[in-house]
Amino acid sequence: INICTRGSAESFVVLMPVLATVAIAISCSKNVTKKTVIMRAAVAGILHGLAIHAKLYPVIYTVSYMSYFSCREQSIEAEGGRGTFRTMPPLPVNQKDTTSDSTMTNDGLSRINSDSTVEQTLYPFPWFNPKRLAQLILLWIKRLFFTPSSIIFASFFLLTFGILTYLAVHLYGEEALQEGLTYHFSRVDHRHNYSMFWYWIYLARGRTALHGTSVVAVKTLSTMGRALLLPQILLMIYSSLGIAPHDLPFALFLQTFLFVTHNKVFTAQYFSWYLCLLPLCSHRIRWNTYSMMSALGLLGLSIVTWLGSAFFLEMKGLPVHLQVWIASIGFFISNTNLFRQFLLGYKGISKGDTYCDSDKKIR
């Protein structure tokens, strides 16, 4: 509510990704057919196109949606005996233990006792295996671009976004394209910015002001804004293909958290982008552990520290730029630590959960 009173329509903006996610989640209900998945893909594509037109950031979910739909459709075909599920051959590993009974650990995970030989199925990321890396790339090309549901989703998304963008440009001119789309690729704001990159941007702007409207200085700022997108893109692709086919709401939450944390501009409304997705997956995260509570406490402390130092800078006019930058680094570290706890505290999908197939391990 506070964000909206400042003039940002975040309540509408964050509603679109949530609706699209719910539309996809419903397609995971029991006895769903391939036709139903394709219809849900079309609906989700329309909502996704509307969401990106309203705010550009939901574009990071596109690959996640496509990977989820493709895996869901292929799993339905495999269940019905009408096709096969495209996957990579696993790396079997024989593990020697000393007993033969299996027990349950305190956290509910099944563990094989020693004295038995079990064959584990491993799918490690092939960082240093060019052959398997090529197989993985080819596998995802087939899944994303040669599966009807993912193609339908992408087509409806692009069609909706294209029509809305054309109408906006037709009604308001090139300014609509600049303010709504291209501006974000080179945006380098430094005020009210939680990101640790703000100080770099601030110093670069200072050099620009010192040299007037120097073409070199302006190009430096623009290039810097685009360069900072590269680590975000790499993180988004890695999480989209690795998590989304298994648990879409959790993947979208993690992706948004990653995107916001590593973004070169991080203002107050950005918190609402990932907090709106948290209710869809919060029950699959262990919150009552000491590590999680410590990570949340550290995040709270970093926010208070940043706000305190920013108050003296913005309201009192004191030269505490370096202190604010150090507080921003602490805020980034605390967010990274919390992200790690989300991964460690992930409980998985229960059988009563309708978001995805709970008894299938999609690879």
Tab-separated table of C-alpha atoms in Angstrom:
chain	number	residue	atom	x	y	z
A	1	ILE	CA	0.000	0.000	0.000
A	2	ASN	CA	2.843	2.370	0.873
A	3	ILE	CA	4.529	1.703	-2.473
A	4	CYS	CA	1.307	2.422	-4.367
A	5	THR	CA	0.782	5.741	-2.533
A	6	ARG	CA	4.108	6.871	-4.016
A	7	GLY	CA	2.658	6.631	-7.510
A	8	SER	CA	3.905	3.152	-8.504
A	9	ALA	CA	1.134	0.779	-9.647
A	10	GLU	CA	2.975	-2.235	-8.220
A	11	SER	CA	-0.235	-3.899	-7.004
A	12	PHE	CA	-1.338	-4.286	-10.634
A	13	VAL	CA	2.137	-5.055	-11.954
A	14	VAL	CA	2.839	-7.945	-9.553
A	15	LEU	CA	-0.675	-9.328	-10.034
A	16	MET	CA	0.046	-10.381	-13.635
A	17	PRO	CA	2.927	-12.823	-12.889
A	18	VAL	CA	0.924	-14.307	-10.015
A	19	LEU	CA	-2.117	-14.868	-12.243
A	20	ALA	CA	0.040	-16.407	-14.965
A	21	THR	CA	1.675	-18.708	-12.418
A	22	VAL	CA	-1.695	-19.779	-11.015
A	23	ALA	CA	-2.955	-20.463	-14.554
A	24	ILE	CA	0.013	-22.747	-15.113
A	25	ALA	CA	-0.356	-24.373	-11.697
A	26	ILE	CA	-3.968	-25.323	-12.415
A	27	SER	CA	-2.776	-27.211	-15.485
A	28	CYS	CA	-1.000	-29.597	-13.127
A	29	SER	CA	-4.224	-30.962	-11.674
A	30	LYS	CA	-5.009	-34.662	-11.794
A	31	ASN	CA	-6.033	-36.312	-15.080
A	32	VAL	CA	-4.926	-33.306	-17.100
A	33	THR	CA	-4.623	-33.812	-20.848
A	34	LYS	CA	-2.221	-32.448	-23.432
A	35	LYS	CA	-4.999	-30.265	-24.834
A	36	THR	CA	-5.559	-28.712	-21.418
A	37	VAL	CA	-1.860	-27.929	-21.054
A	38	ILE	CA	-1.816	-26.220	-24.467
A	39	MET	CA	-4.908	-24.153	-23.567
A	40	ARG	CA	-3.324	-23.116	-20.282
A	41	ALA	CA	-0.177	-22.206	-22.176
A	42	ALA	CA	-2.170	-19.847	-24.398
A	43	VAL	CA	-3.845	-18.169	-21.395
A	44	ALA	CA	-0.558	-17.865	-19.543
A	45	GLY	CA	1.084	-16.427	-22.671
A	46	ILE	CA	-1.532	-13.672	-22.903
A	47	LEU	CA	-1.113	-12.801	-19.217
A	48	HIS	CA	2.648	-12.889	-19.587
A	49	GLY	CA	2.543	-10.490	-22.538
A	50	LEU	CA	0.307	-8.120	-20.577
A	51	ALA	CA	2.638	-8.327	-17.577
A	52	ILE	CA	5.732	-7.443	-19.634
A	53	HIS	CA	3.904	-4.555	-21.281
A	54	ALA	CA	3.003	-3.188	-17.837
A	55	LYS	CA	6.524	-3.734	-16.442
A	56	LEU	CA	9.517	-5.193	-18.210
A	57	TYR	CA	10.929	-7.361	-15.404
A	58	PRO	CA	8.558	-10.385	-15.841
A	59	VAL	CA	10.438	-11.162	-19.067
A	60	ILE	CA	12.885	-13.100	-16.859
A	61	TYR	CA	10.155	-15.733	-16.352
A	62	THR	CA	9.767	-16.556	-20.053
A	63	VAL	CA	12.257	-19.433	-20.230
A	64	SER	CA	10.919	-20.861	-16.951
A	65	TYR	CA	7.365	-20.959	-18.284
A	66	MET	CA	8.463	-22.529	-21.555
A	67	SER	CA	10.617	-25.171	-19.856
A	68	TYR	CA	7.817	-26.037	-17.454
A	69	PHE	CA	5.204	-26.400	-20.182
A	70	SER	CA	7.454	-28.502	-22.390
A	71	CYS	CA	8.357	-30.896	-19.579
A	72	ARG	CA	4.744	-31.120	-18.451
A	73	GLU	CA	3.521	-31.950	-21.954
A	74	GLN	CA	6.208	-34.556	-22.524
A	75	SER	CA	5.489	-36.218	-19.187
A	76	ILE	CA	1.790	-36.520	-20.124
A	77	GLU	CA	2.697	-38.076	-23.463
A	78	ALA	CA	5.053	-40.513	-21.764
A	79	GLU	CA	2.381	-41.493	-19.213
A	80	GLY	CA	-0.124	-42.187	-21.993
A	81	GLY	CA	2.356	-44.222	-24.012
A	82	ARG	CA	2.124	-41.775	-26.918
A	83	GLY	CA	5.674	-40.527	-26.715
A	84	THR	CA	8.884	-40.461	-24.746
A	85	PHE	CA	10.248	-37.980	-22.280
A	86	ARG	CA	13.371	-36.356	-23.672
A	87	THR	CA	16.166	-36.690	-21.157
A	88	MET	CA	19.902	-37.103	-20.894
A	89	PRO	CA	21.463	-40.440	-19.965
A	90	PRO	CA	22.373	-40.344	-16.265
A	91	LEU	CA	25.741	-41.068	-14.711
A	92	PRO	CA	25.254	-44.241	-12.600
A	93	VAL	CA	27.425	-44.483	-9.518
A	94	ASN	CA	27.731	-47.621	-7.398
A	95	GLN	CA	27.827	-46.704	-3.744
A	96	LYS	CA	28.902	-49.308	-1.219
A	97	ASP	CA	27.298	-49.199	2.240
A	98	THR	CA	27.510	-51.493	5.249
A	99	THR	CA	23.887	-52.402	6.140
A	100	SER	CA	20.821	-53.146	4.082
A	101	ASP	CA	17.902	-51.387	5.774
A	102	SER	CA	16.696	-47.910	4.971
A	103	THR	CA	15.738	-45.430	7.669
A	104	MET	CA	14.107	-42.043	7.777
A	105	THR	CA	16.055	-39.048	8.998
A	106	ASN	CA	14.605	-36.350	11.247
A	107	ASP	CA	13.975	-34.098	8.268
A	108	GLY	CA	11.865	-36.758	6.529
A	109	LEU	CA	14.435	-37.768	3.939
A	110	SER	CA	14.983	-41.429	3.143
A	111	ARG	CA	18.500	-42.681	3.790
A	112	ILE	CA	19.982	-46.045	2.826
A	113	ASN	CA	21.824	-47.676	5.688
A	114	SER	CA	25.267	-49.163	5.185
A	115	ASP	CA	25.953	-52.745	4.059
A	116	SER	CA	24.067	-52.485	0.794
A	117	THR	CA	25.111	-51.571	-2.708
A	118	VAL	CA	22.798	-49.041	-4.331
A	119	GLU	CA	22.983	-47.428	-7.699
A	120	GLN	CA	22.457	-43.696	-7.595
A	121	THR	CA	21.292	-41.770	-10.633
A	122	LEU	CA	23.273	-38.563	-10.922
A	123	TYR	CA	22.711	-35.608	-13.244
A	124	PRO	CA	25.579	-33.236	-12.398
A	125	PHE	CA	25.990	-30.136	-14.514
A	126	PRO	CA	28.661	-30.983	-17.121
A	127	TRP	CA	30.934	-28.012	-16.522
A	128	PHE	CA	34.042	-29.816	-17.789
A	129	ASN	CA	32.442	-32.407	-20.058
A	130	PRO	CA	31.994	-30.862	-23.529
A	131	LYS	CA	30.121	-33.875	-24.903
A	132	ARG	CA	27.486	-33.923	-22.159
A	133	LEU	CA	27.277	-30.130	-22.240
A	134	ALA	CA	26.473	-30.296	-25.961
A	135	GLN	CA	23.862	-33.001	-25.242
A	136	LEU	CA	22.305	-30.791	-22.558
A	137	ILE	CA	22.128	-27.784	-24.864
A	138	LEU	CA	20.581	-29.866	-27.645
A	139	LEU	CA	18.080	-31.367	-25.181
A	140	TRP	CA	16.836	-27.952	-24.063
A	141	ILE	CA	16.679	-26.647	-27.609
A	142	LYS	CA	14.316	-29.521	-28.419
A	143	ARG	CA	12.283	-28.966	-25.262
A	144	LEU	CA	11.897	-25.205	-25.649
A	145	PHE	CA	11.488	-24.790	-29.402
A	146	PHE	CA	10.006	-28.087	-30.613
A	147	THR	CA	7.273	-28.748	-28.050
A	148	PRO	CA	3.755	-27.491	-28.994
A	149	SER	CA	2.862	-26.079	-25.559
A	150	SER	CA	6.040	-24.017	-25.227
A	151	ILE	CA	5.637	-22.765	-28.815
A	152	ILE	CA	2.005	-21.798	-28.111
A	153	PHE	CA	3.033	-19.964	-24.940
A	154	ALA	CA	5.807	-18.033	-26.701
A	155	SER	CA	3.563	-17.187	-29.675
A	156	PHE	CA	0.708	-15.807	-27.560
A	157	PHE	CA	3.141	-13.920	-25.342
A	158	LEU	CA	4.899	-12.267	-28.288
A	159	LEU	CA	1.614	-11.533	-30.059
A	160	THR	CA	0.064	-9.901	-26.979
A	161	PHE	CA	3.174	-7.903	-26.144
A	162	GLY	CA	3.632	-6.828	-29.763
A	163	ILE	CA	0.031	-5.628	-30.161
A	164	LEU	CA	0.062	-3.674	-26.895
A	165	THR	CA	3.431	-2.098	-27.685
A	166	TYR	CA	2.264	-1.113	-31.178
A	167	LEU	CA	-0.874	0.497	-29.740
A	168	ALA	CA	1.163	2.397	-27.146
A	169	VAL	CA	3.581	3.736	-29.777
A	170	HIS	CA	0.688	4.572	-32.088
A	171	LEU	CA	-1.078	6.556	-29.362
A	172	TYR	CA	1.874	8.170	-27.573
A	173	GLY	CA	4.731	8.096	-30.073
A	174	GLU	CA	8.346	7.012	-29.651
A	175	GLU	CA	8.365	8.246	-26.064
A	176	ALA	CA	6.255	5.243	-25.067
A	177	LEU	CA	8.869	2.869	-26.515
A	178	GLN	CA	11.719	4.703	-24.812
A	179	GLU	CA	10.113	5.022	-21.379
A	180	GLY	CA	8.534	1.583	-21.325
A	181	LEU	CA	11.235	-0.569	-22.902
A	182	THR	CA	14.614	0.692	-24.096
A	183	TYR	CA	15.231	2.942	-21.089
A	184	HIS	CA	15.602	-0.033	-18.732
A	185	PHE	CA	18.586	-1.483	-20.602
A	186	SER	CA	20.737	1.562	-19.873
A	187	ARG	CA	19.129	2.830	-16.661
A	188	VAL	CA	21.768	3.948	-14.135
A	189	ASP	CA	19.986	5.641	-11.219
A	190	HIS	CA	21.941	6.056	-7.993
A	191	ARG	CA	19.446	7.694	-5.613
A	192	HIS	CA	17.410	5.590	-3.170
A	193	ASN	CA	19.253	2.569	-4.530
A	194	TYR	CA	19.985	-0.435	-2.278
A	195	SER	CA	22.269	-1.998	-4.897
A	196	MET	CA	25.989	-2.048	-4.179
A	197	PHE	CA	26.510	-0.745	-7.731
A	198	TRP	CA	25.027	2.624	-6.847
A	199	TYR	CA	28.388	4.109	-5.775
A	200	TRP	CA	29.979	3.106	-9.073
A	201	ILE	CA	27.085	4.765	-10.904
A	202	TYR	CA	27.349	7.853	-8.679
A	203	LEU	CA	31.060	8.292	-9.429
A	204	ALA	CA	30.486	7.735	-13.156
A	205	ARG	CA	27.762	10.392	-13.157
A	206	GLY	CA	30.153	12.725	-11.370
A	207	ARG	CA	32.718	12.292	-14.127
A	208	THR	CA	29.989	12.888	-16.711
A	209	ALA	CA	28.982	16.154	-15.006
A	210	LEU	CA	32.632	17.203	-14.734
A	211	HIS	CA	33.179	16.821	-18.478
A	212	GLY	CA	29.808	18.270	-19.414
A	213	THR	CA	27.796	16.250	-21.917
A	214	SER	CA	30.844	14.393	-23.152
A	215	VAL	CA	29.969	11.695	-25.671
A	216	VAL	CA	32.605	9.402	-24.136
A	217	ALA	CA	31.180	9.791	-20.622
A	218	VAL	CA	27.617	9.186	-21.774
A	219	LYS	CA	28.683	6.078	-23.712
A	220	THR	CA	30.551	4.818	-20.626
A	221	LEU	CA	27.401	5.034	-18.508
A	222	SER	CA	25.304	3.325	-21.197
A	223	THR	CA	27.856	0.536	-21.678
A	224	MET	CA	28.120	0.015	-17.924
A	225	GLY	CA	24.346	-0.310	-17.617
A	226	ARG	CA	24.263	-3.008	-20.296
A	227	ALA	CA	27.317	-4.858	-18.960
A	228	LEU	CA	25.687	-5.322	-15.562
A	229	LEU	CA	22.875	-7.254	-17.268
A	230	LEU	CA	25.217	-10.109	-18.226
A	231	PRO	CA	25.525	-11.829	-14.793
A	232	GLN	CA	21.751	-11.530	-14.354
A	233	ILE	CA	21.085	-13.234	-17.694
A	234	LEU	CA	23.444	-16.114	-16.867
A	235	LEU	CA	21.829	-16.645	-13.450
A	236	MET	CA	18.328	-16.530	-14.936
A	237	ILE	CA	19.070	-19.145	-17.610
A	238	TYR	CA	20.737	-21.477	-15.123
A	239	SER	CA	17.813	-21.332	-12.661
A	240	SER	CA	15.135	-21.427	-15.381
A	241	LEU	CA	16.279	-24.754	-16.783
A	242	GLY	CA	17.374	-26.332	-13.515
A	243	ILE	CA	14.485	-25.564	-11.144
A	244	ALA	CA	11.384	-24.479	-13.072
A	245	PRO	CA	10.505	-27.917	-14.584
A	246	HIS	CA	10.345	-29.350	-11.046
A	247	ASP	CA	8.715	-26.552	-9.048
A	248	LEU	CA	7.590	-23.492	-10.988
A	249	PRO	CA	6.450	-21.172	-8.128
A	250	PHE	CA	9.652	-21.797	-6.190
A	251	ALA	CA	11.733	-21.193	-9.322
A	252	LEU	CA	9.995	-17.883	-10.065
A	253	PHE	CA	10.487	-16.734	-6.483
A	254	LEU	CA	14.192	-17.603	-6.557
A	255	GLN	CA	14.671	-15.994	-9.968
A	256	THR	CA	13.032	-12.761	-8.878
A	257	PHE	CA	15.057	-12.743	-5.662
A	258	LEU	CA	18.241	-13.287	-7.669
A	259	PHE	CA	17.319	-10.658	-10.226
A	260	VAL	CA	16.507	-8.013	-7.632
A	261	THR	CA	19.584	-8.761	-5.513
A	262	HIS	CA	21.994	-8.529	-8.468
A	263	ASN	CA	20.269	-5.663	-10.231
A	264	LYS	CA	22.167	-2.412	-10.711
A	265	VAL	CA	19.068	-0.516	-9.526
A	266	PHE	CA	17.233	-1.757	-6.424
A	267	THR	CA	14.578	0.554	-4.985
A	268	ALA	CA	11.842	-0.057	-2.418
A	269	GLN	CA	9.161	-1.357	-4.787
A	270	TYR	CA	11.456	-4.149	-5.931
A	271	PHE	CA	10.779	-5.988	-2.660
A	272	SER	CA	7.163	-6.498	-3.714
A	273	TRP	CA	8.254	-8.279	-6.900
A	274	TYR	CA	9.416	-11.410	-5.101
A	275	LEU	CA	7.353	-11.129	-1.908
A	276	CYS	CA	4.132	-11.517	-3.943
A	277	LEU	CA	5.359	-14.948	-5.117
A	278	LEU	CA	6.432	-16.159	-1.686
A	279	PRO	CA	2.935	-17.354	-0.556
A	280	LEU	CA	2.899	-19.787	-3.510
A	281	CYS	CA	5.965	-21.662	-2.242
A	282	SER	CA	6.553	-20.625	1.404
A	283	HIS	CA	5.160	-23.934	2.716
A	284	ARG	CA	8.007	-25.737	0.954
A	285	ILE	CA	10.723	-23.835	2.822
A	286	ARG	CA	11.922	-24.630	6.360
A	287	TRP	CA	11.619	-21.365	8.264
A	288	ASN	CA	12.149	-22.587	11.823
A	289	THR	CA	15.799	-23.572	11.580
A	290	TYR	CA	18.584	-21.698	13.329
A	291	SER	CA	20.346	-20.963	10.041
A	292	MET	CA	17.205	-19.496	8.453
A	293	MET	CA	16.412	-17.346	11.483
A	294	SER	CA	20.004	-16.099	11.567
A	295	ALA	CA	19.885	-15.251	7.853
A	296	LEU	CA	16.618	-13.324	8.284
A	297	GLY	CA	18.063	-11.497	11.302
A	298	LEU	CA	21.181	-10.582	9.340
A	299	LEU	CA	19.019	-9.241	6.499
A	300	GLY	CA	16.983	-7.139	8.912
A	301	LEU	CA	20.154	-5.732	10.472
A	302	SER	CA	21.594	-4.857	7.063
A	303	ILE	CA	18.381	-3.034	6.075
A	304	VAL	CA	18.378	-0.997	9.295
A	305	THR	CA	22.064	-0.158	8.799
A	306	TRP	CA	21.455	0.957	5.220
A	307	LEU	CA	18.409	3.054	6.125
A	308	GLY	CA	20.301	4.708	8.980
A	309	SER	CA	23.272	5.685	6.851
A	310	ALA	CA	21.011	6.739	3.946
A	311	PHE	CA	19.047	8.982	6.331
A	312	PHE	CA	22.156	10.951	7.227
A	313	LEU	CA	23.053	11.235	3.535
A	314	GLU	CA	19.654	12.190	2.121
A	315	MET	CA	18.028	14.041	5.038
A	316	LYS	CA	20.978	15.525	6.881
A	317	GLY	CA	23.216	16.095	3.889
A	318	LEU	CA	26.271	14.575	5.543
A	319	PRO	CA	29.105	13.228	3.336
A	320	VAL	CA	28.614	9.563	4.243
A	321	HIS	CA	28.629	8.123	0.727
A	322	LEU	CA	31.287	5.538	1.579
A	323	GLN	CA	29.321	4.363	4.647
A	324	VAL	CA	26.178	3.925	2.541
A	325	TRP	CA	28.165	1.936	-0.012
A	326	ILE	CA	29.569	-0.352	2.717
A	327	ALA	CA	26.010	-0.813	4.019
A	328	SER	CA	24.914	-1.721	0.468
A	329	ILE	CA	27.642	-4.378	0.272
A	330	GLY	CA	26.458	-5.794	3.605
A	331	PHE	CA	22.888	-5.822	2.284
A	332	PHE	CA	24.004	-7.737	-0.826
A	333	ILE	CA	25.923	-10.290	1.273
A	334	SER	CA	22.946	-10.832	3.597
A	335	ASN	CA	20.621	-11.376	0.608
A	336	THR	CA	23.051	-13.857	-0.923
A	337	ASN	CA	23.231	-15.710	2.390
A	338	LEU	CA	19.433	-15.789	2.617
A	339	PHE	CA	19.219	-17.162	-0.923
A	340	ARG	CA	21.562	-19.972	0.124
A	341	GLN	CA	19.298	-20.760	3.062
A	342	PHE	CA	16.285	-20.922	0.748
A	343	LEU	CA	18.049	-23.628	-1.261
A	344	LEU	CA	19.240	-25.524	1.827
A	345	GLY	CA	15.830	-25.276	3.491
A	346	TYR	CA	13.819	-26.407	0.482
A	347	LYS	CA	11.602	-29.344	1.470
A	348	GLY	CA	10.469	-30.372	-1.996
A	349	ILE	CA	6.962	-30.990	-3.294
A	350	SER	CA	4.522	-33.034	-1.251
A	351	LYS	CA	2.057	-35.451	-2.831
A	352	GLY	CA	-0.832	-33.176	-1.905
A	353	ASP	CA	0.649	-30.298	-3.844
A	354	THR	CA	-0.974	-29.714	-7.240
A	355	TYR	CA	1.695	-27.413	-8.678
A	356	CYS	CA	3.619	-30.180	-10.334
A	357	ASP	CA	4.170	-33.906	-10.553
A	358	SER	CA	5.331	-34.947	-7.097
A	359	ASP	CA	6.271	-38.535	-7.887
A	360	LYS	CA	8.336	-37.800	-11.006
A	361	LYS	CA	11.884	-36.548	-11.179
A	362	ILE	CA	12.091	-34.600	-14.389
A	363	ARG	CA	15.610	-34.248	-15.735
